[in-house]
Amino acid sequence: MRLALCILYIPVIGLLSQLIGVRLPRSWFHPEKFPYAAWNWEKQGKIYNKTYVYKWKDALPDMSRISRRMVRKSITPSQFTPEHVERLVVETCVAELVHRILMLLSPVIYWINSTGLGAVVAIAYALSHVPFIIIQRYNRPTLVTLAKRLKEREERIKHAHPDPVR
């Protein structure tokens, strides 16, 4: 019975966290500040290359492929604007927060089923969120740089071709 509760708990908190994550005010998230800003040791996300994240990141599940309420993580040519890329940057912050919270909630599994199996499931569930956090921390610095370059390009174009005065 307790194992069944554990098995039920995991998708329930996953669904709830997704619903809450979609509804969180984006104004709460500041990619240039703690805890989302890259640490010096992360070398702008390059440290994660040692995990070969660039090879496996697209193979993991992505809720934005399923849910229409979420911002798609891929960029199409029509979305190649500073505003859309900045929105993606904020979405990486939201995703990181959700996965960190799910990690923090994993000990509840052991509380539900305080056996060796409960401990193993709780630890495995907590660790299952690490790759998703790595992906966010790997992608964010690149997206921040891309957004800055797109803004600079728009400014250059605007100054090179000012609107004619009517």
Coordinates of N, CA, C and O in Angstrom, one line a residue:
M1 N 0.8 -1.2 0.0 CA 0.0 0.0 0.0 C 0.9 1.3 0.0 O 0.6 2.2 -0.7
R2 N 1.9 1.3 0.8 CA 2.8 2.4 0.9 C 3.5 2.6 -0.4 O 3.8 3.8 -0.8
L3 N 3.9 1.6 -1.0 CA 4.6 1.7 -2.3 C 3.7 2.3 -3.4 O 4.1 3.1 -4.2
A4 N 2.4 1.9 -3.3 CA 1.4 2.5 -4.2 C 1.3 3.9 -4.0 O 1.1 4.7 -5.0
L5 N 1.3 4.4 -2.8 CA 1.2 5.8 -2.5 C 2.4 6.6 -3.0 O 2.3 7.7 -3.5
C6 N 3.6 5.9 -2.9 CA 4.8 6.5 -3.5 C 4.7 6.7 -5.0 O 5.0 7.7 -5.6
I7 N 4.2 5.6 -5.6 CA 4.0 5.6 -7.1 C 3.0 6.7 -7.5 O 3.1 7.3 -8.5
L8 N 2.0 6.9 -6.7 CA 1.0 7.9 -7.0 C 1.5 9.3 -6.7 O 1.2 10.3 -7.4
Y9 N 2.3 9.5 -5.6 CA 2.8 10.7 -5.2 C 3.7 11.4 -6.3 O 3.6 12.6 -6.6
I10 N 4.5 10.6 -6.9 CA 5.5 11.2 -7.9 C 4.8 11.8 -9.1 O 5.0 13.0 -9.4
P11 N 3.8 11.2 -9.8 CA 3.1 11.9 -10.9 C 2.2 13.1 -10.4 O 2.1 14.1 -11.1
V12 N 1.7 12.9 -9.2 CA 0.8 14.0 -8.7 C 1.6 15.3 -8.4 O 1.2 16.4 -8.8
I13 N 2.8 15.1 -7.7 CA 3.6 16.4 -7.5 C 4.2 16.9 -8.8 O 4.4 18.1 -9.0
G14 N 4.5 16.0 -9.7 CA 5.0 16.4 -11.0 C 3.9 17.3 -11.8 O 4.2 18.3 -12.3
L15 N 2.7 16.8 -11.8 CA 1.6 17.5 -12.4 C 1.3 18.9 -11.7 O 1.2 19.9 -12.4
L16 N 1.3 18.8 -10.4 CA 1.0 20.0 -9.7 C 2.1 21.1 -9.9 O 1.9 22.2 -10.0
S17 N 3.4 20.6 -9.9 CA 4.5 21.5 -10.1 C 4.4 22.1 -11.5 O 4.8 23.3 -11.6
Q18 N 4.0 21.4 -12.5 CA 3.9 21.9 -13.8 C 2.8 23.0 -13.9 O 3.0 24.0 -14.4
L19 N 1.7 22.7 -13.3 CA 0.6 23.6 -13.2 C 0.9 24.9 -12.5 O 0.6 26.0 -13.0
I20 N 1.6 24.8 -11.4 CA 2.1 25.9 -10.6 C 3.1 26.7 -11.4 O 3.1 27.9 -11.5
G21 N 4.1 26.0 -12.0 CA 5.2 26.6 -12.8 C 4.6 27.5 -13.9 O 5.1 28.6 -14.2
V22 N 3.6 27.0 -14.6 CA 3.0 27.8 -15.7 C 2.4 29.1 -15.2 O 2.4 30.1 -15.9
R23 N 1.9 29.0 -14.0 CA 1.2 30.2 -13.4 C 2.0 31.2 -12.6 O 1.5 32.2 -12.3
L24 N 3.2 30.8 -12.3 CA 4.1 31.7 -11.6 C 4.4 33.0 -12.4 O 4.6 33.0 -13.6
P25 N 4.3 34.2 -11.7 CA 4.6 35.4 -12.4 C 6.0 35.4 -12.9 O 7.0 35.2 -12.1
R26 N 6.2 35.7 -14.1 CA 7.6 35.7 -14.7 C 8.4 36.9 -14.2 O 9.6 36.8 -14.2
S27 N 7.7 37.9 -13.6 CA 8.5 39.0 -13.0 C 9.2 38.6 -11.8 O 10.1 39.4 -11.3
W28 N 9.0 37.5 -11.2 CA 9.7 37.0 -10.1 C 11.1 36.5 -10.4 O 11.9 36.2 -9.6
F29 N 11.3 36.2 -11.7 CA 12.6 35.5 -12.1 C 13.5 36.5 -12.8 O 13.2 37.2 -13.7
H30 N 14.7 36.5 -12.3 CA 15.8 37.4 -12.7 C 17.0 36.6 -13.1 O 17.8 36.3 -12.2
P31 N 17.2 36.3 -14.3 CA 18.3 35.4 -14.7 C 19.7 35.9 -14.4 O 20.7 35.1 -14.3
E32 N 19.8 37.2 -14.2 CA 21.1 37.8 -13.9 C 21.4 37.8 -12.4 O 22.5 38.2 -11.9
K33 N 20.5 37.3 -11.5 CA 20.6 37.3 -10.1 C 20.6 35.9 -9.5 O 20.2 35.0 -10.2
F34 N 21.1 35.8 -8.3 CA 21.0 34.5 -7.5 C 19.6 34.0 -7.5 O 18.7 34.8 -7.3
P35 N 19.3 32.8 -7.6 CA 20.2 31.6 -7.8 C 20.4 31.3 -9.3 O 21.0 30.2 -9.6
Y36 N 19.9 32.1 -10.2 CA 19.9 31.7 -11.6 C 21.2 32.2 -12.4 O 21.5 31.5 -13.4
A37 N 21.8 33.2 -11.9 CA 23.0 33.7 -12.6 C 24.1 32.6 -12.6 O 24.2 31.8 -11.6
A38 N 24.9 32.5 -13.6 CA 26.0 31.5 -13.7 C 27.0 31.8 -12.6 O 27.4 33.0 -12.5
W39 N 27.5 30.8 -11.9 CA 28.6 30.9 -11.0 C 29.9 31.0 -11.8 O 29.9 30.5 -12.9
N40 N 30.9 31.6 -11.3 CA 32.2 31.6 -12.0 C 32.7 30.2 -12.4 O 33.2 30.0 -13.5
W41 N 32.5 29.3 -11.5 CA 33.0 27.9 -11.7 C 32.3 27.2 -12.9 O 32.8 26.3 -13.5
E42 N 31.1 27.8 -13.2 CA 30.3 27.2 -14.3 C 30.8 27.6 -15.7 O 30.4 27.0 -16.7
K43 N 31.7 28.6 -15.7 CA 32.3 29.1 -16.9 C 31.2 29.4 -18.0 O 31.4 28.9 -19.1
Q44 N 30.2 30.1 -17.7 CA 29.1 30.4 -18.6 C 28.4 29.2 -19.2 O 28.0 29.2 -20.3
G45 N 28.3 28.1 -18.3 CA 27.7 26.9 -18.8 C 28.6 25.9 -19.4 O 28.2 24.7 -19.6
K46 N 29.8 26.3 -19.8 CA 30.8 25.4 -20.5 C 31.2 24.2 -19.6 O 31.6 23.2 -20.1
I47 N 31.2 24.4 -18.3 CA 31.6 23.3 -17.4 C 30.7 22.0 -17.7 O 31.2 20.9 -17.5
Y48 N 29.5 22.3 -18.1 CA 28.6 21.1 -18.3 C 28.9 20.4 -19.5 O 28.3 19.3 -19.7
N49 N 29.7 20.9 -20.4 CA 30.2 20.1 -21.6 C 30.9 18.8 -21.1 O 30.9 17.9 -21.9
K50 N 31.4 18.8 -19.9 CA 32.1 17.6 -19.4 C 31.1 16.5 -19.2 O 31.5 15.3 -19.1
T51 N 29.8 16.8 -19.1 CA 28.8 15.8 -18.9 C 28.2 15.4 -20.3 O 27.3 14.6 -20.4
Y52 N 28.7 16.0 -21.4 CA 28.2 15.8 -22.7 C 26.7 16.2 -22.8 O 26.0 15.6 -23.6
V53 N 26.3 17.2 -22.1 CA 24.9 17.6 -22.1 C 24.4 18.0 -23.5 O 23.3 17.7 -23.8
Y54 N 25.3 18.5 -24.3 CA 24.9 18.9 -25.7 C 24.4 17.6 -26.5 O 23.7 17.8 -27.5
K55 N 24.9 16.4 -26.1 CA 24.5 15.2 -26.8 C 23.2 14.6 -26.3 O 22.4 14.1 -27.1
W56 N 22.9 14.7 -25.0 CA 21.8 14.0 -24.4 C 20.6 14.9 -24.1 O 19.5 14.4 -23.8
K57 N 20.8 16.2 -24.1 CA 19.7 17.1 -23.5 C 18.4 17.0 -24.3 O 17.3 17.1 -23.7
D58 N 18.5 16.8 -25.6 CA 17.3 16.8 -26.4 C 16.6 15.4 -26.3 O 15.4 15.3 -26.8
A59 N 17.2 14.4 -25.7 CA 16.6 13.1 -25.6 C 15.7 13.0 -24.4 O 14.9 12.1 -24.3
L60 N 15.9 14.0 -23.4 CA 15.0 13.9 -22.2 C 13.7 14.5 -22.5 O 13.5 15.3 -23.4
P61 N 12.7 14.1 -21.7 CA 11.3 14.6 -21.8 C 11.3 16.1 -21.6 O 12.0 16.6 -20.8
D62 N 10.4 16.8 -22.4 CA 10.3 18.2 -22.3 C 8.8 18.5 -22.3 O 8.1 18.3 -23.3
M63 N 8.3 19.0 -21.2 CA 6.9 19.3 -21.0 C 6.4 20.3 -22.1 O 5.2 20.3 -22.4
S64 N 7.2 21.2 -22.6 CA 6.8 22.2 -23.5 C 6.4 21.5 -24.9 O 5.7 22.1 -25.7
R65 N 6.8 20.3 -25.1 CA 6.4 19.6 -26.3 C 5.0 19.0 -26.2 O 4.3 18.8 -27.2
I66 N 4.6 18.9 -24.9 CA 3.2 18.3 -24.7 C 2.2 19.4 -24.4 O 1.1 19.4 -24.9
S67 N 2.6 20.3 -23.5 CA 1.6 21.3 -23.0 C 1.6 22.6 -23.9 O 2.7 23.2 -24.1
R68 N 0.4 22.9 -24.3 CA 0.3 24.1 -25.2 C 0.4 25.4 -24.4 O 0.6 26.5 -24.9
R69 N 0.3 25.3 -23.0 CA 0.4 26.5 -22.2 C 1.8 26.9 -21.9 O 2.0 27.9 -21.3
M70 N 2.7 26.0 -22.2 CA 4.2 26.3 -22.0 C 4.8 26.9 -23.2 O 4.4 26.6 -24.3
V71 N 5.9 27.7 -23.0 CA 6.6 28.3 -24.1 C 7.5 27.2 -24.6 O 8.2 26.5 -23.9
R72 N 7.4 27.0 -25.9 CA 8.3 26.0 -26.6 C 9.7 26.4 -26.5 O 10.1 27.5 -26.6
K73 N 10.6 25.3 -26.2 CA 12.0 25.6 -26.0 C 12.8 25.7 -27.2 O 13.9 26.2 -27.2
S74 N 12.2 25.3 -28.4 CA 13.0 25.5 -29.6 C 12.6 26.9 -30.2 O 11.5 27.4 -30.0
I75 N 13.5 27.4 -31.0 CA 13.3 28.7 -31.6 C 13.1 28.5 -33.1 O 14.0 28.0 -33.8
T76 N 12.0 29.0 -33.6 CA 11.8 29.0 -35.1 C 12.2 30.3 -35.6 O 12.3 31.3 -34.9
P77 N 12.5 30.4 -36.9 CA 13.0 31.7 -37.5 C 12.0 32.9 -37.2 O 12.5 34.0 -36.9
S78 N 10.7 32.6 -37.1 CA 9.8 33.7 -36.8 C 9.9 34.2 -35.4 O 9.5 35.3 -35.1
Q79 N 10.4 33.3 -34.5 CA 10.6 33.7 -33.1 C 11.9 34.2 -32.7 O 12.3 34.4 -31.6
F80 N 12.8 34.4 -33.7 CA 14.2 34.8 -33.5 C 14.2 36.3 -33.2 O 14.8 37.0 -34.0
T81 N 13.6 36.6 -32.1 CA 13.6 38.0 -31.6 C 14.2 38.1 -30.2 O 14.2 37.1 -29.5
P82 N 14.7 39.3 -29.9 CA 15.2 39.4 -28.5 C 14.2 39.1 -27.4 O 14.5 38.5 -26.4
E83 N 12.9 39.5 -27.7 CA 11.9 39.3 -26.7 C 11.6 37.8 -26.5 O 11.4 37.4 -25.4
H84 N 11.5 37.1 -27.6 CA 11.3 35.6 -27.4 C 12.4 34.9 -26.8 O 12.2 34.1 -25.9
V85 N 13.7 35.3 -27.1 CA 14.8 34.6 -26.5 C 14.9 35.0 -25.0 O 15.2 34.2 -24.2
E86 N 14.6 36.3 -24.7 CA 14.5 36.7 -23.3 C 13.5 35.9 -22.5 O 13.7 35.5 -21.4
R87 N 12.4 35.6 -23.2 CA 11.3 34.8 -22.5 C 11.8 33.4 -22.3 O 11.5 32.8 -21.2
L88 N 12.6 32.8 -23.2 CA 13.1 31.5 -23.0 C 14.1 31.5 -21.9 O 14.2 30.5 -21.1
V89 N 14.9 32.6 -21.7 CA 15.8 32.7 -20.6 C 15.0 32.6 -19.3 O 15.4 31.8 -18.4
V90 N 13.9 33.3 -19.2 CA 13.1 33.3 -18.0 C 12.5 31.9 -17.8 O 12.5 31.4 -16.6
E91 N 12.1 31.3 -18.8 CA 11.6 29.9 -18.7 C 12.6 28.9 -18.2 O 12.2 28.0 -17.5
T92 N 13.9 29.1 -18.5 CA 14.9 28.3 -18.0 C 15.0 28.4 -16.4 O 15.2 27.5 -15.7
C93 N 14.7 29.7 -16.0 CA 14.7 29.9 -14.5 C 13.5 29.2 -13.9 O 13.7 28.6 -12.8
V94 N 12.4 29.3 -14.5 CA 11.2 28.6 -14.0 C 11.4 27.1 -13.9 O 11.1 26.5 -12.9
A95 N 11.9 26.6 -15.0 CA 12.1 25.1 -15.0 C 13.1 24.7 -14.0 O 12.9 23.7 -13.3
E96 N 14.2 25.5 -13.8 CA 15.2 25.1 -12.8 C 14.5 25.2 -11.4 O 14.7 24.2 -10.6
L97 N 13.7 26.2 -11.1 CA 13.1 26.3 -9.8 C 12.2 25.1 -9.6 O 12.2 24.5 -8.5
V98 N 11.4 24.7 -10.6 CA 10.4 23.6 -10.4 C 11.2 22.3 -10.1 O 10.8 21.5 -9.2
H99 N 12.3 22.1 -10.8 CA 13.0 20.8 -10.6 C 13.7 20.9 -9.3 O 13.8 19.8 -8.6
R100 N 14.2 22.0 -8.8 CA 14.8 22.1 -7.5 C 13.7 21.8 -6.4 O 14.0 21.1 -5.4
I101 N 12.5 22.3 -6.6 CA 11.5 22.1 -5.6 C 11.1 20.6 -5.6 O 10.9 20.0 -4.5
L102 N 11.0 20.0 -6.8 CA 10.7 18.6 -6.8 C 11.8 17.7 -6.1 O 11.5 16.7 -5.4
M103 N 13.1 18.2 -6.2 CA 14.1 17.5 -5.5 C 13.9 17.6 -4.0 O 14.1 16.6 -3.3
L104 N 13.5 18.8 -3.6 CA 13.3 19.0 -2.1 C 12.1 18.2 -1.6 O 12.1 17.9 -0.4
L105 N 11.2 17.9 -2.5 CA 10.0 17.2 -2.1 C 10.2 15.7 -2.1 O 9.4 14.9 -1.6
S106 N 11.4 15.2 -2.6 CA 11.6 13.8 -2.7 C 11.7 13.0 -1.4 O 11.3 11.9 -1.3
P107 N 12.2 13.6 -0.3 CA 12.2 12.9 1.0 C 10.8 12.5 1.4 O 10.7 11.6 2.3
V108 N 9.8 13.1 0.9 CA 8.4 12.7 1.3 C 8.2 11.3 0.9 O 7.4 10.5 1.6
I109 N 8.8 10.8 -0.1 CA 8.7 9.4 -0.6 C 9.1 8.5 0.5 O 8.5 7.5 0.9
Y110 N 10.3 8.9 1.1 CA 10.8 8.0 2.2 C 9.8 8.1 3.5 O 9.6 7.2 4.2
W111 N 9.3 9.3 3.7 CA 8.3 9.5 4.8 C 7.1 8.6 4.6 O 6.6 8.0 5.5
I112 N 6.6 8.5 3.3 CA 5.5 7.6 3.0 C 5.8 6.2 3.2 O 5.1 5.4 3.7
N113 N 7.0 5.8 2.7 CA 7.4 4.4 2.7 C 8.8 4.3 3.3 O 9.8 4.3 2.7
S114 N 8.9 4.3 4.7 CA 10.2 4.4 5.4 C 10.9 3.0 5.5 O 11.1 2.5 6.5
T115 N 11.1 2.5 4.3 CA 11.9 1.2 4.2 C 13.1 1.5 3.3 O 13.3 2.6 2.8
G116 N 13.9 0.5 3.1 CA 15.1 0.6 2.2 C 14.6 1.0 0.8 O 15.2 1.8 0.2
L117 N 13.5 0.4 0.4 CA 13.0 0.7 -1.0 C 12.5 2.1 -1.1 O 12.8 2.8 -2.0
G118 N 11.9 2.6 0.0 CA 11.5 4.0 0.0 C 12.6 4.9 -0.1 O 12.6 6.0 -0.8
A119 N 13.7 4.6 0.6 CA 14.9 5.4 0.6 C 15.5 5.4 -0.8 O 15.9 6.5 -1.3
V120 N 15.6 4.3 -1.4 CA 16.2 4.2 -2.8 C 15.3 5.0 -3.8 O 15.9 5.7 -4.6
V121 N 14.0 4.8 -3.7 CA 13.1 5.5 -4.6 C 13.2 7.1 -4.4 O 13.3 7.8 -5.3
A122 N 13.3 7.5 -3.1 CA 13.4 8.9 -2.8 C 14.8 9.5 -3.4 O 14.8 10.6 -4.0
I123 N 15.8 8.8 -3.2 CA 17.1 9.2 -3.7 C 17.1 9.2 -5.2 O 17.6 10.2 -5.9
A124 N 16.6 8.2 -5.8 CA 16.6 8.1 -7.3 C 15.7 9.2 -7.9 O 16.1 9.9 -8.9
Y125 N 14.6 9.5 -7.2 CA 13.7 10.6 -7.7 C 14.4 11.9 -7.6 O 14.3 12.7 -8.5
A126 N 15.1 12.2 -6.5 CA 15.8 13.4 -6.3 C 16.9 13.6 -7.4 O 17.0 14.6 -8.0
L127 N 17.6 12.5 -7.6 CA 18.7 12.6 -8.6 C 18.2 12.7 -10.0 O 18.9 13.2 -10.9
S128 N 17.0 12.2 -10.3 CA 16.4 12.3 -11.6 C 16.2 13.7 -12.1 O 16.1 14.0 -13.3
H129 N 16.2 14.7 -11.1 CA 16.1 16.1 -11.5 C 17.4 16.8 -11.8 O 17.4 17.9 -12.5
V130 N 18.5 16.2 -11.5 CA 19.8 16.8 -11.7 C 20.0 17.1 -13.2 O 20.4 18.2 -13.6
P131 N 19.8 16.1 -14.1 CA 20.0 16.4 -15.5 C 19.2 17.6 -16.1 O 19.7 18.4 -16.9
F132 N 18.0 17.7 -15.6 CA 17.1 18.8 -16.0 C 17.7 20.2 -15.5 O 17.6 21.2 -16.3
I133 N 18.2 20.2 -14.3 CA 18.8 21.4 -13.8 C 20.1 21.8 -14.6 O 20.3 22.9 -14.9
I134 N 20.9 20.7 -14.9 CA 22.1 20.9 -15.7 C 21.7 21.5 -17.1 O 22.4 22.5 -17.5
I135 N 20.7 21.0 -17.7 CA 20.2 21.6 -19.0 C 19.9 23.1 -18.9 O 20.3 23.9 -19.7
Q136 N 19.2 23.4 -17.9 CA 18.8 24.9 -17.7 C 20.1 25.7 -17.5 O 20.2 26.8 -18.1
R137 N 21.0 25.3 -16.7 CA 22.2 26.0 -16.4 C 23.2 26.0 -17.5 O 24.0 27.0 -17.7
Y138 N 23.1 25.0 -18.4 CA 23.9 25.0 -19.6 C 23.3 25.9 -20.7 O 24.1 26.6 -21.3
N139 N 22.0 25.9 -20.9 CA 21.4 26.7 -21.9 C 21.3 28.2 -21.6 O 21.4 29.0 -22.5
R140 N 21.1 28.5 -20.3 CA 20.8 29.9 -20.0 C 21.9 30.9 -20.4 O 21.6 31.9 -21.1
P141 N 23.2 30.7 -20.1 CA 24.2 31.7 -20.5 C 24.2 31.9 -22.0 O 24.4 33.0 -22.5
T142 N 24.0 30.9 -22.8 CA 24.0 31.0 -24.3 C 22.8 31.8 -24.7 O 22.9 32.7 -25.6
L143 N 21.7 31.6 -24.1 CA 20.5 32.3 -24.5 C 20.6 33.8 -24.1 O 20.1 34.7 -24.8
V144 N 21.2 34.0 -22.9 CA 21.4 35.4 -22.5 C 22.3 36.2 -23.5 O 22.0 37.3 -23.9
T145 N 23.3 35.5 -23.9 CA 24.2 36.1 -24.9 C 23.5 36.4 -26.2 O 23.7 37.4 -26.8
L146 N 22.7 35.4 -26.6 CA 22.0 35.5 -27.9 C 21.0 36.7 -27.8 O 20.9 37.5 -28.7
A147 N 20.3 36.8 -26.7 CA 19.3 37.9 -26.5 C 20.0 39.2 -26.6 O 19.5 40.2 -27.3
K148 N 21.2 39.4 -26.0 CA 21.9 40.6 -26.0 C 22.4 41.0 -27.5 O 22.3 42.1 -27.9
R149 N 22.9 39.9 -28.2 CA 23.3 40.2 -29.6 C 22.1 40.6 -30.5 O 22.3 41.4 -31.3
L150 N 21.0 39.9 -30.3 CA 19.8 40.3 -31.1 C 19.4 41.7 -30.8 O 19.0 42.4 -31.7
K151 N 19.4 42.1 -29.5 CA 19.1 43.5 -29.2 C 20.0 44.5 -29.8 O 19.6 45.5 -30.4
E152 N 21.3 44.2 -29.7 CA 22.3 45.1 -30.3 C 22.1 45.2 -31.8 O 22.2 46.2 -32.4
R153 N 21.8 44.0 -32.5 CA 21.6 44.0 -33.9 C 20.3 44.9 -34.3 O 20.4 45.7 -35.2
E154 N 19.3 44.8 -33.5 CA 18.1 45.6 -33.7 C 18.4 47.1 -33.6 O 17.9 47.9 -34.4
E155 N 19.2 47.4 -32.6 CA 19.6 48.8 -32.4 C 20.4 49.3 -33.5 O 20.2 50.5 -34.0
R156 N 21.4 48.5 -34.0 CA 22.2 49.0 -35.2 C 21.3 49.2 -36.4 O 21.5 50.2 -37.1
I157 N 20.4 48.3 -36.6 CA 19.5 48.4 -37.8 C 18.6 49.7 -37.6 O 18.4 50.4 -38.6
K158 N 18.1 49.9 -36.4 CA 17.2 51.0 -36.2 C 18.0 52.4 -36.4 O 17.5 53.3 -37.0
H159 N 19.3 52.4 -36.0 CA 20.1 53.6 -36.2 C 20.6 53.8 -37.6 O 20.7 54.9 -38.1
A160 N 20.7 52.7 -38.3 CA 21.2 52.8 -39.7 C 20.0 53.2 -40.6 O 20.3 53.8 -41.6
H161 N 18.8 52.8 -40.3 CA 17.7 53.1 -41.1 C 16.6 53.7 -40.2 O 15.5 53.1 -39.9
P162 N 16.7 54.9 -39.8 CA 15.7 55.6 -38.9 C 14.4 55.7 -39.7 O 14.4 55.9 -40.9
D163 N 13.3 55.7 -39.0 CA 12.0 55.9 -39.6 C 12.0 57.3 -40.2 O 12.4 58.3 -39.6
P164 N 11.5 57.5 -41.4 CA 11.4 58.8 -42.0 C 10.3 59.7 -41.2 O 9.3 59.2 -40.7
V165 N 10.7 60.9 -41.1 CA 9.8 61.9 -40.4 C 8.6 62.2 -41.3 O 8.9 62.5 -42.5
R166 N 7.4 62.2 -40.8 CA 6.3 62.5 -41.6 C 5.9 64.0 -41.6 O 6.0 64.7 -40.7

